[in-house]
Amino acid sequence: MKKPKQTQMNPNWVQLQQKLKLNASKASRTFNNSDDDTPNSILGKRKERPDDESNDCQNNPLIPVNDDSSLTDAVAMDCEMVGVGQGNKSALGRVTLVNKWGNVVYDEFVRPMERVVDFRTKISGIRPRDLRKAKDFWTAQKKVAELINGRILVGHALCNDLKALLLSHPKKDIRDTSEYQPFLKCCHLATSFSNSFFNFIFQMSLYFVLIELSLGLSRSSSRRALRHLAAEHLGVKIQTGEHCPIEDARAAMMLYQRNKKEWEKSIKDQFRLKQKQRKSKQKKRQKNEDASNANHVGVGS
């Protein structure tokens, strides 16, 4: 049986067929890839974030809204202490500074000058390994002094932090959430009892408490813990376990920022009142001196 004679195809036709096959294979690959790449469409290019993280950002006002870590006109400070000596003496173990947005400006573990006998880890969060490569006290002190110089210093019970750092700060530039009058216990109780049947009795007792406060007799007993202020005014829970100085500094700064207008007004009013009292005393002193001089003149004549 004779084999059928193969007809020779036109070279142009062969080339066209090859091009068509090549384009068809490319189209099929593109179609298959498009199914895999669906999440990378225009709508899918949004930055994916876990639900928990996005909820935390919405619910926690302590999370900074930007990443600007520059120094601002106000900075908040918080320190954690360790025990030295017999264990009942406090020494600086960590110091943290944040700017007005809550971003960290400085955060360092500090090696105390004395031997640490109690790391107070349950509160301070500091462990032995944290202090092995920590900054020495004088280096940390110098840096903190530079950062807070000429700025408003915000914090809670700042007298303890400044004492641990062996530093001072102008009283006019201190904004202490443990000293701000609307945050004191007596003011908090006054709000709670404002519509109570015992309002009159309470107001009388409040009157005597305020007298004691003005004399500086019970200021420390009227202070409220930072965690209570944060829960009431910011709606956040802090210090539920080991303390985080970054979180505590952010809470103090947020409390200040939310009450800044009234707080600064009260500072100015206090300054004006002190100036007025000083001038009144000077006038009274001058009047007494003039009267005394007049009496001397009268006796001499």
mmCIF file of C-alpha atoms in Angstrom:
data_model
loop_
_atom_site.group_PDB
_atom_site.id
_atom_site.type_symbol
_atom_site.label_atom_id
_atom_site.label_comp_id
_atom_site.label_asym_id
_atom_site.label_seq_id
_atom_site.Cartn_x
_atom_site.Cartn_y
_atom_site.Cartn_z
ATOM 1 C CA MET A 1 0.000 0.000 0.000
ATOM 2 C CA LYS A 2 1.368 3.354 -1.020
ATOM 3 C CA LYS A 3 1.915 5.951 1.645
ATOM 4 C CA PRO A 4 -0.045 9.168 1.088
ATOM 5 C CA LYS A 5 2.144 11.861 -0.255
ATOM 6 C CA GLN A 6 2.636 14.630 2.248
ATOM 7 C CA THR A 7 1.853 17.995 0.852
ATOM 8 C CA GLN A 8 4.345 20.698 1.709
ATOM 9 C CA MET A 9 2.769 23.710 3.517
ATOM 10 C CA ASN A 10 3.499 27.257 2.681
ATOM 11 C CA PRO A 11 6.201 28.618 5.044
ATOM 12 C CA ASN A 12 4.086 31.711 5.733
ATOM 13 C CA TRP A 13 1.143 29.567 6.824
ATOM 14 C CA VAL A 14 3.377 27.522 9.173
ATOM 15 C CA GLN A 15 4.736 30.714 10.747
ATOM 16 C CA LEU A 16 1.195 32.055 11.286
ATOM 17 C CA GLN A 17 0.087 28.818 12.986
ATOM 18 C CA GLN A 18 3.056 28.957 15.349
ATOM 19 C CA LYS A 19 2.217 32.560 16.309
ATOM 20 C CA LEU A 20 -1.421 31.628 16.984
ATOM 21 C CA LYS A 21 -0.394 28.716 19.250
ATOM 22 C CA LEU A 22 2.057 30.930 21.134
ATOM 23 C CA ASN A 23 -0.557 33.643 21.760
ATOM 24 C CA ALA A 24 -3.119 31.047 22.880
ATOM 25 C CA SER A 25 -0.690 29.571 25.445
ATOM 26 C CA LYS A 26 0.111 33.086 26.804
ATOM 27 C CA ALA A 27 -3.589 33.878 27.127
ATOM 28 C CA SER A 28 -4.255 30.661 29.068
ATOM 29 C CA ARG A 29 -1.341 31.353 31.459
ATOM 30 C CA THR A 30 -2.603 34.911 32.048
ATOM 31 C CA PHE A 31 -6.099 33.626 32.778
ATOM 32 C CA ASN A 32 -4.819 31.024 35.271
ATOM 33 C CA ASN A 33 -2.601 33.563 37.020
ATOM 34 C CA SER A 34 -5.473 36.026 37.308
ATOM 35 C CA ASP A 35 -7.312 33.552 39.565
ATOM 36 C CA ASP A 36 -4.304 33.330 41.900
ATOM 37 C CA ASP A 37 -3.703 37.075 41.927
ATOM 38 C CA THR A 38 -7.271 38.066 42.780
ATOM 39 C CA PRO A 39 -6.366 39.261 46.339
ATOM 40 C CA ASN A 40 -3.818 41.640 44.790
ATOM 41 C CA SER A 41 -6.436 43.596 42.930
ATOM 42 C CA ILE A 42 -6.876 47.317 43.566
ATOM 43 C CA LEU A 43 -9.222 46.657 46.489
ATOM 44 C CA GLY A 44 -6.900 43.995 47.877
ATOM 45 C CA LYS A 45 -3.886 46.277 48.109
ATOM 46 C CA ARG A 46 -4.997 47.756 51.421
ATOM 47 C CA LYS A 47 -2.601 47.105 54.269
ATOM 48 C CA GLU A 48 -3.849 44.036 56.096
ATOM 49 C CA ARG A 49 -3.943 44.344 59.894
ATOM 50 C CA PRO A 50 -5.073 41.789 62.439
ATOM 51 C CA ASP A 51 -8.478 42.506 63.907
ATOM 52 C CA ASP A 52 -7.071 42.641 67.423
ATOM 53 C CA GLU A 53 -4.501 45.273 66.481
ATOM 54 C CA SER A 54 -7.025 47.475 64.698
ATOM 55 C CA ASN A 55 -9.416 47.198 67.631
ATOM 56 C CA ASP A 56 -6.627 48.109 70.064
ATOM 57 C CA CYS A 57 -5.804 51.214 68.049
ATOM 58 C CA GLN A 58 -9.436 52.292 68.098
ATOM 59 C CA ASN A 59 -10.051 51.513 71.774
ATOM 60 C CA ASN A 60 -6.717 52.440 73.377
ATOM 61 C CA PRO A 61 -6.012 56.202 73.366
ATOM 62 C CA LEU A 62 -2.484 55.548 74.652
ATOM 63 C CA ILE A 63 -1.345 54.251 71.261
ATOM 64 C CA PRO A 64 0.410 57.137 69.421
ATOM 65 C CA VAL A 65 -1.285 58.431 66.290
ATOM 66 C CA ASN A 66 2.057 59.019 64.540
ATOM 67 C CA ASP A 67 5.699 57.957 64.728
ATOM 68 C CA ASP A 68 7.233 61.390 65.331
ATOM 69 C CA SER A 69 9.817 60.949 68.111
ATOM 70 C CA SER A 70 11.088 64.518 68.103
ATOM 71 C CA LEU A 71 11.357 66.560 71.297
ATOM 72 C CA THR A 72 8.278 68.669 72.038
ATOM 73 C CA ASP A 73 7.587 71.571 74.390
ATOM 74 C CA ALA A 74 6.168 69.064 76.902
ATOM 75 C CA VAL A 75 7.597 65.643 77.769
ATOM 76 C CA ALA A 76 6.305 63.009 80.170
ATOM 77 C CA MET A 77 8.601 60.968 82.395
ATOM 78 C CA ASP A 78 8.195 57.771 84.350
ATOM 79 C CA CYS A 79 10.765 55.792 86.319
ATOM 80 C CA GLU A 80 10.878 52.281 87.725
ATOM 81 C CA MET A 81 12.788 51.583 90.925
ATOM 82 C CA VAL A 82 14.762 48.673 92.342
ATOM 83 C CA GLY A 83 15.670 47.985 95.972
ATOM 84 C CA VAL A 84 19.170 48.649 97.308
ATOM 85 C CA GLY A 85 20.740 48.665 100.769
ATOM 86 C CA GLN A 86 18.457 46.536 102.953
ATOM 87 C CA GLY A 87 15.923 46.400 100.108
ATOM 88 C CA ASN A 88 13.686 49.172 101.408
ATOM 89 C CA LYS A 89 15.760 51.930 99.785
ATOM 90 C CA SER A 90 14.773 52.785 96.203
ATOM 91 C CA ALA A 91 17.193 53.401 93.359
ATOM 92 C CA LEU A 92 16.634 54.171 89.700
ATOM 93 C CA GLY A 93 16.360 51.072 87.500
ATOM 94 C CA ARG A 94 14.736 52.428 84.346
ATOM 95 C CA VAL A 95 13.795 55.865 83.049
ATOM 96 C CA THR A 96 11.475 56.667 80.157
ATOM 97 C CA LEU A 97 10.555 59.918 78.415
ATOM 98 C CA VAL A 98 7.813 60.344 75.809
ATOM 99 C CA ASN A 99 6.837 63.415 73.793
ATOM 100 C CA LYS A 100 3.389 64.993 73.585
ATOM 101 C CA TRP A 101 2.222 62.343 71.079
ATOM 102 C CA GLY A 102 3.344 59.508 73.335
ATOM 103 C CA ASN A 103 6.303 58.475 71.208
ATOM 104 C CA VAL A 104 9.421 57.380 73.077
ATOM 105 C CA VAL A 105 12.190 59.969 73.243
ATOM 106 C CA TYR A 106 14.403 58.138 75.738
ATOM 107 C CA ASP A 107 14.072 54.719 77.369
ATOM 108 C CA GLU A 108 16.994 53.129 79.173
ATOM 109 C CA PHE A 109 17.662 50.659 81.940
ATOM 110 C CA VAL A 110 19.961 52.196 84.532
ATOM 111 C CA ARG A 111 22.588 50.478 86.661
ATOM 112 C CA PRO A 112 22.350 51.812 90.239
ATOM 113 C CA MET A 113 25.451 52.931 92.109
ATOM 114 C CA GLU A 114 24.647 50.493 94.924
ATOM 115 C CA ARG A 115 24.216 46.735 94.706
ATOM 116 C CA VAL A 116 20.652 45.710 93.856
ATOM 117 C CA VAL A 117 19.148 43.380 96.465
ATOM 118 C CA ASP A 118 15.539 43.464 95.221
ATOM 119 C CA PHE A 119 14.625 43.878 91.572
ATOM 120 C CA ARG A 120 10.925 44.284 92.481
ATOM 121 C CA THR A 121 10.118 42.537 89.203
ATOM 122 C CA LYS A 122 6.404 42.085 89.956
ATOM 123 C CA ILE A 123 6.008 45.861 89.864
ATOM 124 C CA SER A 124 9.071 47.248 88.097
ATOM 125 C CA GLY A 125 9.293 44.568 85.395
ATOM 126 C CA ILE A 126 13.074 44.755 85.772
ATOM 127 C CA ARG A 127 15.126 41.545 85.747
ATOM 128 C CA PRO A 128 18.829 40.919 86.441
ATOM 129 C CA ARG A 129 19.591 40.527 82.727
ATOM 130 C CA ASP A 130 18.192 44.000 82.045
ATOM 131 C CA LEU A 131 20.895 45.677 84.125
ATOM 132 C CA ARG A 132 23.907 43.757 82.812
ATOM 133 C CA LYS A 133 24.399 46.144 79.892
ATOM 134 C CA ALA A 134 22.447 49.052 81.353
ATOM 135 C CA LYS A 135 23.581 52.684 81.280
ATOM 136 C CA ASP A 136 25.488 53.858 84.329
ATOM 137 C CA PHE A 137 23.584 56.270 86.557
ATOM 138 C CA TRP A 138 25.544 59.432 85.720
ATOM 139 C CA THR A 139 25.216 58.924 81.953
ATOM 140 C CA ALA A 140 21.449 58.472 82.226
ATOM 141 C CA GLN A 141 21.104 61.411 84.607
ATOM 142 C CA LYS A 142 23.010 63.742 82.277
ATOM 143 C CA LYS A 143 20.913 62.729 79.262
ATOM 144 C CA VAL A 144 17.598 63.155 81.096
ATOM 145 C CA ALA A 145 18.696 66.574 82.403
ATOM 146 C CA GLU A 146 19.429 67.680 78.822
ATOM 147 C CA LEU A 147 16.089 66.407 77.512
ATOM 148 C CA ILE A 148 13.867 68.014 80.163
ATOM 149 C CA ASN A 149 15.746 71.313 80.352
ATOM 150 C CA GLY A 150 13.453 74.241 79.458
ATOM 151 C CA ARG A 151 10.453 71.987 78.876
ATOM 152 C CA ILE A 152 7.201 71.265 80.677
ATOM 153 C CA LEU A 153 7.663 68.023 82.593
ATOM 154 C CA VAL A 154 4.589 65.808 82.935
ATOM 155 C CA GLY A 155 4.297 62.764 85.176
ATOM 156 C CA HIS A 156 2.748 61.174 88.237
ATOM 157 C CA ALA A 157 4.387 61.776 91.633
ATOM 158 C CA LEU A 158 7.342 63.370 89.872
ATOM 159 C CA CYS A 159 9.004 64.216 93.174
ATOM 160 C CA ASN A 160 9.920 60.510 93.525
ATOM 161 C CA ASP A 161 11.323 60.278 89.994
ATOM 162 C CA LEU A 162 13.345 63.487 90.316
ATOM 163 C CA LYS A 163 14.648 62.366 93.697
ATOM 164 C CA ALA A 164 15.824 59.046 92.216
ATOM 165 C CA LEU A 165 17.561 60.956 89.402
ATOM 166 C CA LEU A 166 19.089 63.470 91.855
ATOM 167 C CA LEU A 167 17.621 66.236 89.686
ATOM 168 C CA SER A 168 15.391 69.252 90.205
ATOM 169 C CA HIS A 169 13.024 71.039 87.838
ATOM 170 C CA PRO A 170 11.386 74.490 88.023
ATOM 171 C CA LYS A 171 8.061 74.212 89.845
ATOM 172 C CA LYS A 172 6.376 76.400 87.222
ATOM 173 C CA ASP A 173 7.243 73.808 84.557
ATOM 174 C CA ILE A 174 5.968 70.743 86.429
ATOM 175 C CA ARG A 175 2.578 69.205 85.596
ATOM 176 C CA ASP A 176 2.037 66.437 88.116
ATOM 177 C CA THR A 177 -1.144 64.385 87.724
ATOM 178 C CA SER A 178 -0.970 63.427 91.413
ATOM 179 C CA GLU A 179 -1.074 67.120 92.410
ATOM 180 C CA TYR A 180 -3.624 68.530 89.957
ATOM 181 C CA GLN A 181 -6.580 69.593 92.114
ATOM 182 C CA PRO A 182 -9.443 68.189 89.945
ATOM 183 C CA PHE A 183 -7.729 64.772 90.161
ATOM 184 C CA LEU A 184 -7.518 64.732 93.967
ATOM 185 C CA LYS A 185 -9.717 62.394 96.013
ATOM 186 C CA CYS A 186 -11.740 65.173 97.635
ATOM 187 C CA CYS A 187 -12.751 66.615 94.245
ATOM 188 C CA HIS A 188 -13.606 63.132 92.964
ATOM 189 C CA LEU A 189 -15.795 62.476 96.001
ATOM 190 C CA ALA A 190 -17.461 65.875 95.667
ATOM 191 C CA THR A 191 -18.635 64.915 92.187
ATOM 192 C CA SER A 192 -19.893 61.553 93.419
ATOM 193 C CA PHE A 193 -21.871 63.095 96.277
ATOM 194 C CA SER A 194 -23.176 66.135 94.432
ATOM 195 C CA ASN A 195 -26.740 64.746 94.225
ATOM 196 C CA SER A 196 -26.670 62.838 97.469
ATOM 197 C CA PHE A 197 -28.854 63.312 100.505
ATOM 198 C CA PHE A 198 -25.691 63.781 102.529
ATOM 199 C CA ASN A 199 -24.426 66.548 100.283
ATOM 200 C CA PHE A 200 -24.533 69.212 103.007
ATOM 201 C CA ILE A 201 -22.659 67.062 105.526
ATOM 202 C CA PHE A 202 -20.126 66.109 102.912
ATOM 203 C CA GLN A 203 -19.588 69.716 101.841
ATOM 204 C CA MET A 204 -18.804 70.614 105.457
ATOM 205 C CA SER A 205 -16.259 67.811 105.744
ATOM 206 C CA LEU A 206 -14.857 68.788 102.349
ATOM 207 C CA TYR A 207 -14.398 72.321 103.642
ATOM 208 C CA PHE A 208 -12.107 71.067 106.432
ATOM 209 C CA VAL A 209 -10.247 68.782 104.008
ATOM 210 C CA LEU A 210 -9.557 71.747 101.729
ATOM 211 C CA ILE A 211 -8.233 73.725 104.704
ATOM 212 C CA GLU A 212 -5.853 70.868 105.456
ATOM 213 C CA LEU A 213 -4.811 70.763 101.800
ATOM 214 C CA SER A 214 -4.105 74.480 101.778
ATOM 215 C CA LEU A 215 -1.873 73.976 104.824
ATOM 216 C CA GLY A 216 -0.172 71.013 103.177
ATOM 217 C CA LEU A 217 -1.243 68.615 105.920
ATOM 218 C CA SER A 218 -2.897 65.818 103.931
ATOM 219 C CA ARG A 219 -1.879 66.295 100.318
ATOM 220 C CA SER A 220 -0.314 62.841 100.056
ATOM 221 C CA SER A 221 -3.426 61.102 101.433
ATOM 222 C CA SER A 222 -5.636 62.837 98.861
ATOM 223 C CA ARG A 223 -3.636 61.664 95.851
ATOM 224 C CA ARG A 224 -5.085 59.065 93.539
ATOM 225 C CA ALA A 225 -3.186 56.286 91.811
ATOM 226 C CA LEU A 226 -2.346 56.759 88.139
ATOM 227 C CA ARG A 227 -4.196 53.552 87.222
ATOM 228 C CA HIS A 228 -7.396 54.946 88.757
ATOM 229 C CA LEU A 229 -7.061 58.234 86.884
ATOM 230 C CA ALA A 230 -6.386 56.378 83.630
ATOM 231 C CA ALA A 231 -9.422 54.147 84.110
ATOM 232 C CA GLU A 232 -11.748 57.029 84.974
ATOM 233 C CA HIS A 233 -10.593 59.740 82.585
ATOM 234 C CA LEU A 234 -9.091 57.727 79.702
ATOM 235 C CA GLY A 235 -11.050 54.493 79.871
ATOM 236 C CA VAL A 236 -7.922 52.316 79.824
ATOM 237 C CA LYS A 237 -6.493 49.762 82.232
ATOM 238 C CA ILE A 238 -2.826 50.090 83.143
ATOM 239 C CA GLN A 239 -0.554 48.564 85.791
ATOM 240 C CA THR A 240 -2.576 45.348 85.885
ATOM 241 C CA GLY A 241 0.687 43.414 86.302
ATOM 242 C CA GLU A 242 4.282 44.526 85.817
ATOM 243 C CA HIS A 243 4.394 48.277 85.280
ATOM 244 C CA CYS A 244 5.388 49.579 81.867
ATOM 245 C CA PRO A 245 7.021 53.036 82.181
ATOM 246 C CA ILE A 246 6.220 53.817 78.547
ATOM 247 C CA GLU A 247 2.526 53.145 79.143
ATOM 248 C CA ASP A 248 2.543 55.086 82.437
ATOM 249 C CA ALA A 249 4.271 58.092 80.852
ATOM 250 C CA ARG A 250 1.778 58.027 77.973
ATOM 251 C CA ALA A 251 -1.134 57.925 80.427
ATOM 252 C CA ALA A 252 0.201 60.948 82.333
ATOM 253 C CA MET A 253 0.751 62.855 79.086
ATOM 254 C CA MET A 254 -2.749 62.021 77.828
ATOM 255 C CA LEU A 255 -4.280 63.192 81.118
ATOM 256 C CA TYR A 256 -2.392 66.460 80.770
ATOM 257 C CA GLN A 257 -3.254 66.963 77.091
ATOM 258 C CA ARG A 258 -6.981 66.368 77.699
ATOM 259 C CA ASN A 259 -7.011 68.912 80.537
ATOM 260 C CA LYS A 260 -4.341 71.253 79.196
ATOM 261 C CA LYS A 261 -6.518 74.325 78.715
ATOM 262 C CA GLU A 262 -7.959 74.312 82.243
ATOM 263 C CA TRP A 263 -4.664 73.186 83.769
ATOM 264 C CA GLU A 264 -2.639 75.996 82.217
ATOM 265 C CA LYS A 265 -5.315 78.520 83.195
ATOM 266 C CA SER A 266 -5.130 77.383 86.817
ATOM 267 C CA ILE A 267 -1.328 77.746 86.732
ATOM 268 C CA LYS A 268 -1.638 81.321 85.471
ATOM 269 C CA ASP A 269 -4.329 82.138 88.049
ATOM 270 C CA GLN A 270 -2.116 80.802 90.858
ATOM 271 C CA PHE A 271 0.806 82.854 89.582
ATOM 272 C CA ARG A 272 -1.314 86.017 89.467
ATOM 273 C CA LEU A 273 -2.654 85.347 92.974
ATOM 274 C CA LYS A 274 0.871 84.903 94.356
ATOM 275 C CA GLN A 275 1.982 88.121 92.683
ATOM 276 C CA LYS A 276 -1.012 89.955 94.159
ATOM 277 C CA GLN A 277 -0.313 88.561 97.633
ATOM 278 C CA ARG A 278 3.362 89.496 97.334
ATOM 279 C CA LYS A 279 2.508 93.070 96.349
ATOM 280 C CA SER A 280 -0.033 93.291 99.180
ATOM 281 C CA LYS A 281 2.589 92.160 101.700
ATOM 282 C CA GLN A 282 5.097 94.661 100.332
ATOM 283 C CA LYS A 283 2.571 97.501 100.643
ATOM 284 C CA LYS A 284 1.676 96.444 104.173
ATOM 285 C CA ARG A 285 5.340 96.241 105.140
ATOM 286 C CA GLN A 286 6.007 99.664 103.634
ATOM 287 C CA LYS A 287 2.989 101.116 105.451
ATOM 288 C CA ASN A 288 4.210 99.712 108.777
ATOM 289 C CA GLU A 289 7.702 101.084 108.151
ATOM 290 C CA ASP A 290 6.302 104.538 107.336
ATOM 291 C CA ALA A 291 4.163 104.483 110.502
ATOM 292 C CA SER A 292 7.168 103.421 112.563
ATOM 293 C CA ASN A 293 9.326 106.193 111.098
ATOM 294 C CA ALA A 294 6.583 108.735 111.793
ATOM 295 C CA ASN A 295 6.429 107.634 115.412
ATOM 296 C CA HIS A 296 10.194 108.007 115.771
ATOM 297 C CA VAL A 297 10.019 111.497 114.311
ATOM 298 C CA GLY A 298 7.189 112.415 116.698
ATOM 299 C CA VAL A 299 9.112 111.165 119.732
ATOM 300 C CA GLY A 300 12.288 112.974 118.649
ATOM 301 C CA SER A 301 10.536 116.310 118.293
#
